[in-house]
Amino acid sequence: MSKNHTSPEKKEAIDPAQLKPGFELPKLTPEMQERMNKVQKELDVFKEKVLAKRTDITGMSLLPPLQPQPLPPGVQRDPRDIPNPQDINIFILIDDAKLEGLAKGDLIVKSTEETTKIAKELNENFKPQVMLISELKEACFDAKYDIIQMVANSGIFYDKGLLSALKVAELHKNMATKKFDKYVVSYIAVGSLFRGDAAPNDIDVAIVIDDTDVKKMSRFELREKLRGIITS
């Protein structure tokens, strides 16, 4: 996961207290609670059936509601492209480390067909979205960071560790880049996070800092000072 920054403005340091819930969530109506309980049971069954069918699943989560993509001025949106607010989009991440070439395409097609069939049997609004770990890496290489952010904001209901690690890394990236926005060039996934077998308690990242305008201390002193702040 790599994040490049070109903004010249320096942002204020983040207040960690803002990350702690300090408000009460709105009360659910009995109808909403009943629907949530029903969906939760269906998700549990969906998870069991998918895992019984496939052994290469790394994680599953509920994606945030999809938003229509912006269109150029004067272009009319096709009604079929408008997301259905009733849809429940399920992100499914698959480990394809042992596959190459056309086999990966076959894996996407087959796993999509299998998970879609299971979903339709349980809830017509379940919409599986299958992605390979290699595709997630390619999204980073292509600077499609919105995909990482979407995955990090999803609600995990099955995980071997990678989805939780992505959540932690995304939060840490946001805090680090907000505090040192003027100096952070890239935030990069390395080690197990890059391989795709990371655990949330063992996440390796590299942060590239632009130190060309630092005059008051040596590069070694700057590195150690930033390392201490970012680690804490």
C-alpha angles and dihedrals in degrees: 000000000000127000121191122196130200101165111124095201121095114227129214118262115267118252107231089206088069089066093062118086107250099167139065120249116238115267116261119233116237089252092052092047091049091051092048091051090050093049091047091055091047091050090052090053091044091053093049094049094046093048090048089054100042132033096187097072112124099180147341129206144161112257122220114259110288116245125212113258115246116259130212116264113281095018116124118222118237107238088226089064094058110103115243107240088214093060117109106208113208118198114212119189118199129196108232098166093125096049131084139188119340092003089074091056090050090050092054093049095045096044091046091052093047097047093043091053092051091046094052091052090058108031128356089214094060107108113185116209109196121202132173122225088239089057090052089054091048089053088058092047089051092049093245092146092157088076091057090047092050092051091046090053094049125107109250119218098162127025140159088197108279098092091050090047090052090052092052093044092049092051092047091047091052092050094045096045093045092052096043101023093140093056107033111100099171141357108209135191113226137167117012094354090060094042090052100241100095126144122212091244095052112048122155120199136162123215118201113210128198104224098166095113097043109112107155099069140024121266089249092054091047093049093050092046093050091043090056094049095045093045092051 
